[in-house]
Short mmCIF file of N, CA and C in Angstrom, two decimals:
data_model
loop_
_atom_site.label_atom_id
_atom_site.label_comp_id
_atom_site.label_asym_id
_atom_site.label_seq_id
_atom_site.Cartn_x
_atom_site.Cartn_y
_atom_site.Cartn_z
N MET A 1 -12.33 13.28 -8.40
CA MET A 1 -11.12 13.77 -8.28
C MET A 1 -10.16 13.63 -8.12
N TYR A 2 -8.71 13.26 -7.85
CA TYR A 2 -7.38 13.13 -7.43
C TYR A 2 -6.13 13.99 -7.59
N LEU A 3 -6.06 14.59 -7.03
CA LEU A 3 -4.51 15.23 -6.75
C LEU A 3 -3.68 13.98 -6.62
N SER A 4 -2.56 14.37 -8.14
CA SER A 4 -1.01 13.75 -8.26
C SER A 4 -0.57 14.19 -7.55
N ILE A 5 0.71 13.31 -6.94
CA ILE A 5 1.84 14.44 -6.53
C ILE A 5 3.08 13.63 -6.75
N ASP A 6 3.90 14.06 -7.95
CA ASP A 6 5.50 13.27 -7.57
C ASP A 6 6.32 13.89 -6.39
N TYR A 7 6.75 13.33 -5.57
CA TYR A 7 7.27 14.30 -4.85
C TYR A 7 9.52 14.24 -5.27
N GLY A 8 9.57 16.04 -5.16
CA GLY A 8 11.34 15.20 -5.59
C GLY A 8 11.71 16.43 -4.41
N LYS A 9 12.88 16.52 -4.18
CA LYS A 9 13.42 17.34 -3.34
C LYS A 9 13.44 19.29 -3.38
N LYS A 10 13.72 18.86 -5.21
CA LYS A 10 13.87 20.38 -5.70
C LYS A 10 12.89 21.67 -6.22
N ARG A 11 11.34 19.93 -6.51
CA ARG A 11 10.31 20.01 -7.23
C ARG A 11 9.32 18.86 -6.89
N ILE A 12 7.79 19.30 -7.19
CA ILE A 12 6.54 18.72 -6.96
C ILE A 12 5.96 18.61 -8.09
N GLY A 13 5.66 17.10 -8.99
CA GLY A 13 5.22 17.44 -10.10
C GLY A 13 3.66 16.71 -9.75
N LEU A 14 2.50 17.98 -10.69
CA LEU A 14 1.66 17.71 -10.27
C LEU A 14 0.40 17.37 -11.07
N ALA A 15 -0.88 16.68 -10.97
CA ALA A 15 -1.75 15.89 -12.06
C ALA A 15 -3.04 16.43 -11.44
N VAL A 16 -4.46 16.02 -11.93
CA VAL A 16 -5.45 15.85 -11.59
C VAL A 16 -6.30 14.90 -12.58
N GLY A 17 -7.21 13.81 -12.59
CA GLY A 17 -7.69 13.19 -12.83
C GLY A 17 -9.31 12.68 -11.65
N SER A 18 -9.46 11.60 -12.83
CA SER A 18 -11.26 11.12 -12.32
C SER A 18 -10.44 9.68 -12.94
N ARG A 19 -10.60 9.48 -14.29
CA ARG A 19 -11.05 8.59 -15.78
C ARG A 19 -9.31 9.15 -16.69
N PHE A 20 -9.00 9.96 -16.69
CA PHE A 20 -8.17 10.92 -17.43
C PHE A 20 -7.23 11.92 -17.58
N PRO A 21 -6.14 11.06 -16.27
CA PRO A 21 -5.66 12.44 -15.89
C PRO A 21 -4.71 13.70 -17.01
N ARG A 22 -4.78 14.66 -16.14
CA ARG A 22 -3.53 16.07 -17.08
C ARG A 22 -3.02 16.63 -15.95
N GLY A 23 -1.94 16.42 -16.25
CA GLY A 23 -1.07 17.06 -15.77
C GLY A 23 -1.01 19.11 -15.53
N ILE A 24 -1.39 19.60 -14.23
CA ILE A 24 -1.48 20.81 -13.72
C ILE A 24 0.20 21.51 -13.31
N GLY A 25 1.43 20.88 -14.05
CA GLY A 25 2.30 21.70 -13.79
C GLY A 25 3.08 21.27 -12.65
N THR A 26 4.16 22.13 -12.27
CA THR A 26 4.66 21.72 -10.72
C THR A 26 4.92 23.13 -10.15
N ILE A 27 5.36 22.47 -8.43
CA ILE A 27 6.24 23.53 -7.20
C ILE A 27 7.02 23.57 -7.28
N ASP A 28 7.60 25.03 -6.57
CA ASP A 28 8.98 24.29 -5.68
C ASP A 28 8.51 23.43 -5.04
N ASN A 29 9.74 22.56 -4.24
CA ASN A 29 9.63 22.22 -3.20
C ASN A 29 9.93 22.94 -1.84
N PRO A 30 9.32 23.58 -1.59
CA PRO A 30 9.76 24.64 -0.18
C PRO A 30 10.98 24.16 1.40
N GLY A 31 11.13 22.98 1.08
CA GLY A 31 11.84 22.39 1.85
C GLY A 31 11.41 21.79 3.06
N SER A 32 10.37 22.62 3.50
CA SER A 32 9.39 22.48 5.06
C SER A 32 7.91 21.69 4.49
N ILE A 33 8.01 20.41 5.31
CA ILE A 33 7.22 19.75 4.77
C ILE A 33 5.32 20.39 5.06
N GLN A 34 5.54 21.35 6.55
CA GLN A 34 4.38 22.28 6.65
C GLN A 34 3.63 23.17 5.44
N GLU A 35 4.71 23.87 4.77
CA GLU A 35 4.84 24.58 4.11
C GLU A 35 4.40 23.86 2.24
N LEU A 36 5.18 23.36 2.60
CA LEU A 36 3.92 22.37 1.36
C LEU A 36 3.15 22.22 1.17
N THR A 37 3.07 21.56 2.99
CA THR A 37 0.77 20.72 2.16
C THR A 37 0.09 21.90 2.24
N ASP A 38 0.69 23.10 2.93
CA ASP A 38 0.12 24.39 3.22
C ASP A 38 -0.87 25.14 1.14
N LYS A 39 0.55 24.51 0.36
CA LYS A 39 0.75 24.86 -0.31
C LYS A 39 -0.31 23.60 -1.59
N LEU A 40 -0.63 22.03 -0.84
CA LEU A 40 -0.80 21.38 -1.92
C LEU A 40 -2.28 21.00 -1.91
N LEU A 41 -2.37 21.74 -0.57
CA LEU A 41 -4.30 22.13 0.36
C LEU A 41 -5.02 23.14 -0.56
N ILE A 42 -4.41 23.95 -0.67
CA ILE A 42 -4.93 25.11 -1.92
C ILE A 42 -4.94 24.48 -3.37
N ILE A 43 -4.33 23.71 -3.77
CA ILE A 43 -4.32 23.46 -4.83
C ILE A 43 -5.43 22.16 -5.39
N CYS A 44 -5.79 21.36 -3.50
CA CYS A 44 -6.75 20.16 -3.79
C CYS A 44 -7.87 20.77 -3.80
N ARG A 45 -8.03 22.26 -3.12
CA ARG A 45 -9.65 23.20 -2.47
C ARG A 45 -9.91 23.52 -4.22
N GLY A 46 -9.44 24.77 -4.99
CA GLY A 46 -8.89 24.41 -6.19
C GLY A 46 -9.45 23.62 -7.41
N HIS A 47 -9.10 22.74 -7.20
CA HIS A 47 -9.70 21.37 -8.18
C HIS A 47 -10.93 20.34 -7.57
N ALA A 48 -10.92 21.05 -6.69
CA ALA A 48 -12.32 19.95 -5.56
C ALA A 48 -11.64 18.59 -5.70
N VAL A 49 -10.53 18.25 -5.24
CA VAL A 49 -10.16 17.17 -4.67
C VAL A 49 -10.94 16.56 -3.89
N ASP A 50 -11.11 15.08 -3.92
CA ASP A 50 -11.57 14.32 -3.40
C ASP A 50 -10.49 13.01 -2.45
N GLY A 51 -9.63 13.14 -2.82
CA GLY A 51 -8.66 12.22 -2.77
C GLY A 51 -7.12 12.06 -3.22
N VAL A 52 -5.81 12.01 -2.23
CA VAL A 52 -4.81 12.71 -2.80
C VAL A 52 -4.26 11.19 -3.28
N VAL A 53 -3.16 11.14 -4.16
CA VAL A 53 -2.58 9.78 -4.62
C VAL A 53 -0.80 10.42 -4.76
N MET A 54 0.13 9.68 -3.88
CA MET A 54 1.62 9.96 -3.87
C MET A 54 2.30 9.01 -4.42
N GLY A 55 2.60 9.05 -5.19
CA GLY A 55 4.14 8.04 -5.88
C GLY A 55 4.66 7.92 -4.42
N LEU A 56 5.09 6.59 -4.65
CA LEU A 56 6.02 6.11 -3.15
C LEU A 56 7.36 5.63 -3.95
N PRO A 57 7.94 5.59 -3.46
CA PRO A 57 9.51 4.76 -4.48
C PRO A 57 9.67 3.37 -3.49
N MET A 58 9.06 2.33 -3.75
CA MET A 58 8.72 0.88 -2.58
C MET A 58 10.58 0.83 -3.03
N SER A 59 11.55 0.73 -4.12
CA SER A 59 12.84 0.43 -3.63
C SER A 59 13.76 1.44 -2.80
N GLN A 60 12.96 1.63 -1.69
CA GLN A 60 13.88 2.97 -1.08
C GLN A 60 12.83 2.12 0.39
N LEU A 61 11.46 1.91 0.16
CA LEU A 61 10.94 1.44 0.97
C LEU A 61 11.69 1.06 2.61
N SER A 62 12.09 -0.57 2.46
CA SER A 62 13.23 -0.64 2.87
C SER A 62 14.16 -0.16 3.99
N GLU A 63 14.70 0.54 3.82
CA GLU A 63 15.87 0.99 3.98
C GLU A 63 14.82 2.93 5.20
N LYS A 64 13.22 2.70 4.34
CA LYS A 64 13.30 4.47 5.25
C LYS A 64 14.27 5.13 5.07
N SER A 65 14.57 5.52 2.71
CA SER A 65 14.89 6.90 2.89
C SER A 65 14.81 8.14 3.23
N GLU A 66 15.08 9.12 2.66
CA GLU A 66 14.77 10.60 3.59
C GLU A 66 13.81 11.03 2.68
N VAL A 67 13.88 10.82 1.31
CA VAL A 67 12.12 11.04 0.63
C VAL A 67 10.98 10.30 0.82
N VAL A 68 10.90 9.21 1.77
CA VAL A 68 10.18 8.29 2.12
C VAL A 68 9.65 8.98 3.17
N LYS A 69 10.82 8.42 3.90
CA LYS A 69 10.17 9.55 5.29
C LYS A 69 9.26 11.06 4.64
N ASP A 70 9.72 11.51 4.37
CA ASP A 70 9.75 13.10 3.55
C ASP A 70 7.41 13.25 3.38
N ILE A 71 7.60 11.66 2.28
CA ILE A 71 6.46 11.55 2.02
C ILE A 71 5.26 10.99 2.84
N GLU A 72 5.37 9.82 3.67
CA GLU A 72 4.45 9.85 4.47
C GLU A 72 4.89 10.60 5.45
N GLU A 73 5.21 11.47 5.90
CA GLU A 73 5.07 12.74 6.71
C GLU A 73 4.23 14.00 6.56
N LEU A 74 3.91 13.73 5.11
CA LEU A 74 3.39 14.99 3.95
C LEU A 74 2.13 14.16 3.75
N ALA A 75 2.22 13.10 3.49
CA ALA A 75 0.75 12.19 3.59
C ALA A 75 0.16 12.58 4.82
N GLU A 76 0.89 12.17 6.12
CA GLU A 76 0.09 12.11 7.24
C GLU A 76 -0.42 13.47 7.34
N LYS A 77 -0.19 15.23 7.45
CA LYS A 77 0.24 15.79 7.37
C LYS A 77 -1.09 16.40 6.39
N ILE A 78 -1.36 15.90 5.46
CA ILE A 78 -2.44 16.31 4.47
C ILE A 78 -3.72 15.46 4.71
N GLU A 79 -4.09 14.40 5.33
CA GLU A 79 -4.95 13.25 5.55
C GLU A 79 -5.32 14.35 6.48
N LYS A 80 -4.61 14.83 8.00
CA LYS A 80 -5.36 15.53 9.30
C LYS A 80 -5.63 16.49 9.41
N GLN A 81 -4.90 17.83 8.45
CA GLN A 81 -5.45 18.53 7.85
C GLN A 81 -6.43 19.20 6.57
N SER A 82 -6.63 18.15 6.05
CA SER A 82 -8.18 18.24 5.01
C SER A 82 -9.28 16.91 5.72
N GLY A 83 -8.88 15.77 6.07
CA GLY A 83 -10.02 14.77 6.16
C GLY A 83 -9.60 14.34 4.69
N LEU A 84 -8.61 14.27 3.79
CA LEU A 84 -8.28 13.93 2.28
C LEU A 84 -7.88 12.29 2.89
N LYS A 85 -8.58 11.42 1.80
CA LYS A 85 -7.51 10.38 2.65
C LYS A 85 -6.14 10.00 1.22
N VAL A 86 -5.19 9.76 1.41
CA VAL A 86 -4.19 9.52 0.58
C VAL A 86 -3.66 8.37 0.43
N PHE A 87 -3.69 8.41 -0.65
CA PHE A 87 -3.21 6.85 -1.44
C PHE A 87 -1.64 6.37 -2.32
N PHE A 88 -1.47 5.16 -1.73
CA PHE A 88 0.46 5.52 -2.15
C PHE A 88 -0.02 4.60 -3.33
N GLU A 89 1.00 4.93 -4.43
CA GLU A 89 0.99 4.50 -5.55
C GLU A 89 2.28 4.07 -5.83
N GLU A 90 3.17 2.94 -6.36
CA GLU A 90 4.73 2.39 -6.91
C GLU A 90 4.59 3.44 -7.54
N GLU A 91 5.60 4.32 -7.75
CA GLU A 91 6.61 5.26 -8.79
C GLU A 91 8.00 4.92 -9.00
N ASP A 92 9.24 3.60 -8.65
CA ASP A 92 9.92 3.88 -8.56
C ASP A 92 10.36 3.99 -10.54
N PHE A 93 9.46 3.82 -11.76
CA PHE A 93 10.76 4.22 -12.24
C PHE A 93 9.16 5.05 -13.46
N THR A 94 8.98 5.84 -12.55
CA THR A 94 7.74 6.77 -13.48
C THR A 94 8.16 7.73 -13.90
N SER A 95 9.43 8.43 -13.28
CA SER A 95 10.52 9.34 -14.00
C SER A 95 11.26 9.18 -15.09
N VAL A 96 11.72 8.02 -15.42
CA VAL A 96 11.67 7.08 -15.55
C VAL A 96 11.43 7.31 -17.28
N GLU A 97 10.00 6.84 -17.43
CA GLU A 97 9.36 7.06 -18.14
C GLU A 97 8.45 7.94 -18.58
N ALA A 98 8.52 8.75 -17.46
CA ALA A 98 8.30 10.03 -18.03
C ALA A 98 9.43 10.97 -19.35
N GLU A 99 10.73 10.70 -18.28
CA GLU A 99 12.28 10.49 -19.66
C GLU A 99 11.92 11.10 -20.83
N ARG A 100 11.75 9.12 -20.62
CA ARG A 100 12.09 7.89 -22.28
C ARG A 100 10.71 9.01 -23.29
N GLU A 101 9.38 8.96 -22.35
CA GLU A 101 8.57 9.92 -23.21
C GLU A 101 8.83 11.24 -23.85
N LEU A 102 9.77 12.17 -23.21
CA LEU A 102 9.48 13.28 -23.51
C LEU A 102 10.81 13.11 -24.75
N ILE A 103 11.56 12.44 -24.28
CA ILE A 103 12.44 12.41 -25.42
C ILE A 103 11.82 11.43 -26.59
N SER A 104 11.95 11.09 -26.41
CA SER A 104 11.07 10.40 -27.84
C SER A 104 9.98 11.36 -28.98
N ARG A 105 9.77 12.56 -27.82
CA ARG A 105 8.03 13.75 -28.58
C ARG A 105 10.08 15.07 -28.89
N GLY A 106 11.01 14.90 -29.01
CA GLY A 106 11.85 15.45 -29.26
C GLY A 106 12.69 16.93 -27.42
N VAL A 107 12.24 16.50 -26.59
CA VAL A 107 12.16 17.58 -25.98
C VAL A 107 13.45 17.40 -24.54
N ASP A 108 14.58 18.71 -24.82
CA ASP A 108 15.35 18.13 -24.15
C ASP A 108 14.81 18.70 -22.42
N THR A 109 15.17 17.28 -22.20
CA THR A 109 14.22 16.42 -20.50
C THR A 109 15.41 17.54 -19.96
N ARG A 110 17.17 17.65 -19.80
CA ARG A 110 17.90 18.49 -19.50
C ARG A 110 17.09 20.25 -19.32
N ARG A 111 16.52 20.32 -19.70
CA ARG A 111 16.79 21.89 -20.48
C ARG A 111 15.37 21.80 -19.72
N GLU A 112 14.35 20.83 -19.56
CA GLU A 112 12.61 20.88 -18.92
C GLU A 112 12.20 19.46 -18.38
N LYS A 113 13.20 20.01 -17.28
CA LYS A 113 13.08 19.20 -15.95
C LYS A 113 11.87 18.94 -14.97
N ALA A 114 11.09 20.04 -15.23
CA ALA A 114 9.73 20.47 -14.91
C ALA A 114 8.09 19.45 -15.58
N LYS A 115 8.90 18.96 -16.67
CA LYS A 115 7.87 18.74 -17.04
C LYS A 115 8.33 17.07 -17.68
N THR A 116 9.54 16.22 -16.92
CA THR A 116 9.41 15.47 -16.44
C THR A 116 8.90 14.81 -15.15
N ASP A 117 8.89 15.64 -14.61
CA ASP A 117 7.69 15.60 -12.72
C ASP A 117 6.45 15.85 -13.32
N GLU A 118 6.34 16.51 -13.77
CA GLU A 118 4.18 16.63 -13.87
C GLU A 118 4.40 15.36 -15.42
N LEU A 119 4.54 14.71 -15.71
CA LEU A 119 4.48 14.00 -16.66
C LEU A 119 4.69 12.49 -15.57
N ALA A 120 5.41 12.78 -14.66
CA ALA A 120 5.27 11.23 -13.62
C ALA A 120 4.35 11.64 -12.46
N ALA A 121 4.11 12.74 -12.47
CA ALA A 121 2.47 12.81 -11.71
C ALA A 121 1.51 11.70 -12.55
N ILE A 122 1.46 12.29 -13.87
CA ILE A 122 0.43 11.44 -14.34
C ILE A 122 0.23 10.30 -14.61
N LEU A 123 1.66 9.90 -14.61
CA LEU A 123 2.08 8.36 -15.07
C LEU A 123 1.07 7.80 -13.35
N ILE A 124 1.44 8.26 -12.77
CA ILE A 124 1.19 7.69 -11.31
C ILE A 124 -0.26 7.43 -11.35
N LEU A 125 -0.59 8.89 -11.35
CA LEU A 125 -2.12 9.07 -11.68
C LEU A 125 -2.78 7.71 -12.62
N GLU A 126 -2.43 7.88 -13.54
CA GLU A 126 -2.85 5.91 -14.49
C GLU A 126 -2.75 5.20 -13.41
N GLN A 127 -1.57 4.86 -13.46
CA GLN A 127 -1.35 3.45 -12.27
C GLN A 127 -2.46 3.48 -11.53
N PHE A 128 -2.43 4.22 -10.70
CA PHE A 128 -3.74 4.30 -9.60
C PHE A 128 -4.86 3.89 -10.43
N ILE A 129 -5.85 4.47 -11.20
CA ILE A 129 -6.72 4.68 -11.76
C ILE A 129 -6.75 3.56 -12.27
N GLU A 130 -5.70 2.42 -12.87
CA GLU A 130 -5.79 1.38 -14.03
C GLU A 130 -5.96 0.27 -12.19
N SER A 131 -5.53 0.30 -11.53
CA SER A 131 -5.06 -0.66 -10.51
C SER A 131 -6.41 -0.69 -9.64
N ARG A 132 -7.43 0.40 -9.65
CA ARG A 132 -8.00 0.18 -9.09
C ARG A 132 -9.16 0.07 -9.99
N SER A 133 -9.36 0.15 -10.77
CA SER A 133 -10.30 -0.09 -11.54
C SER A 133 -10.37 -1.49 -12.06
N ALA A 134 -8.68 -2.76 -11.68
CA ALA A 134 -8.64 -3.88 -12.28
C ALA A 134 -9.76 -4.90 -10.98
N LYS A 135 -9.14 -3.43 -9.38
CA LYS A 135 -10.46 -4.33 -8.77
C LYS A 135 -11.29 -4.31 -8.79
N SER A 136 -12.33 -3.32 -9.36
CA SER A 136 -13.39 -3.72 -9.33
C SER A 136 -14.25 -4.51 -10.77
#
């Protein structure tokens, strides 16, 4: 079972699954990587997670944006404090794709931003699962 994380400065989208990802909502970003790590590790234990998949915006990787630095620090803390393996999955367009999907369902994405973040986490995990099954 994997926990998928769509990291944002305000909210964190979450999904779990091993073959068929499902959203489990969002949590507010407390602004502290350690506090966020603590919250996520509680979620990992509650869902019997074996690994973590974090969306990584590849377009921001070369310049090491603040978001990329936060994601890398969070991944390092999760691995060190839990022993769980953290995988990165490219996520440059998952939020855009999630927003389009929700709009097509008639969801007002300006009012339902958390749904966009949750769906982005689902899409990240779907991509990860598909890429792993294609390799095997």
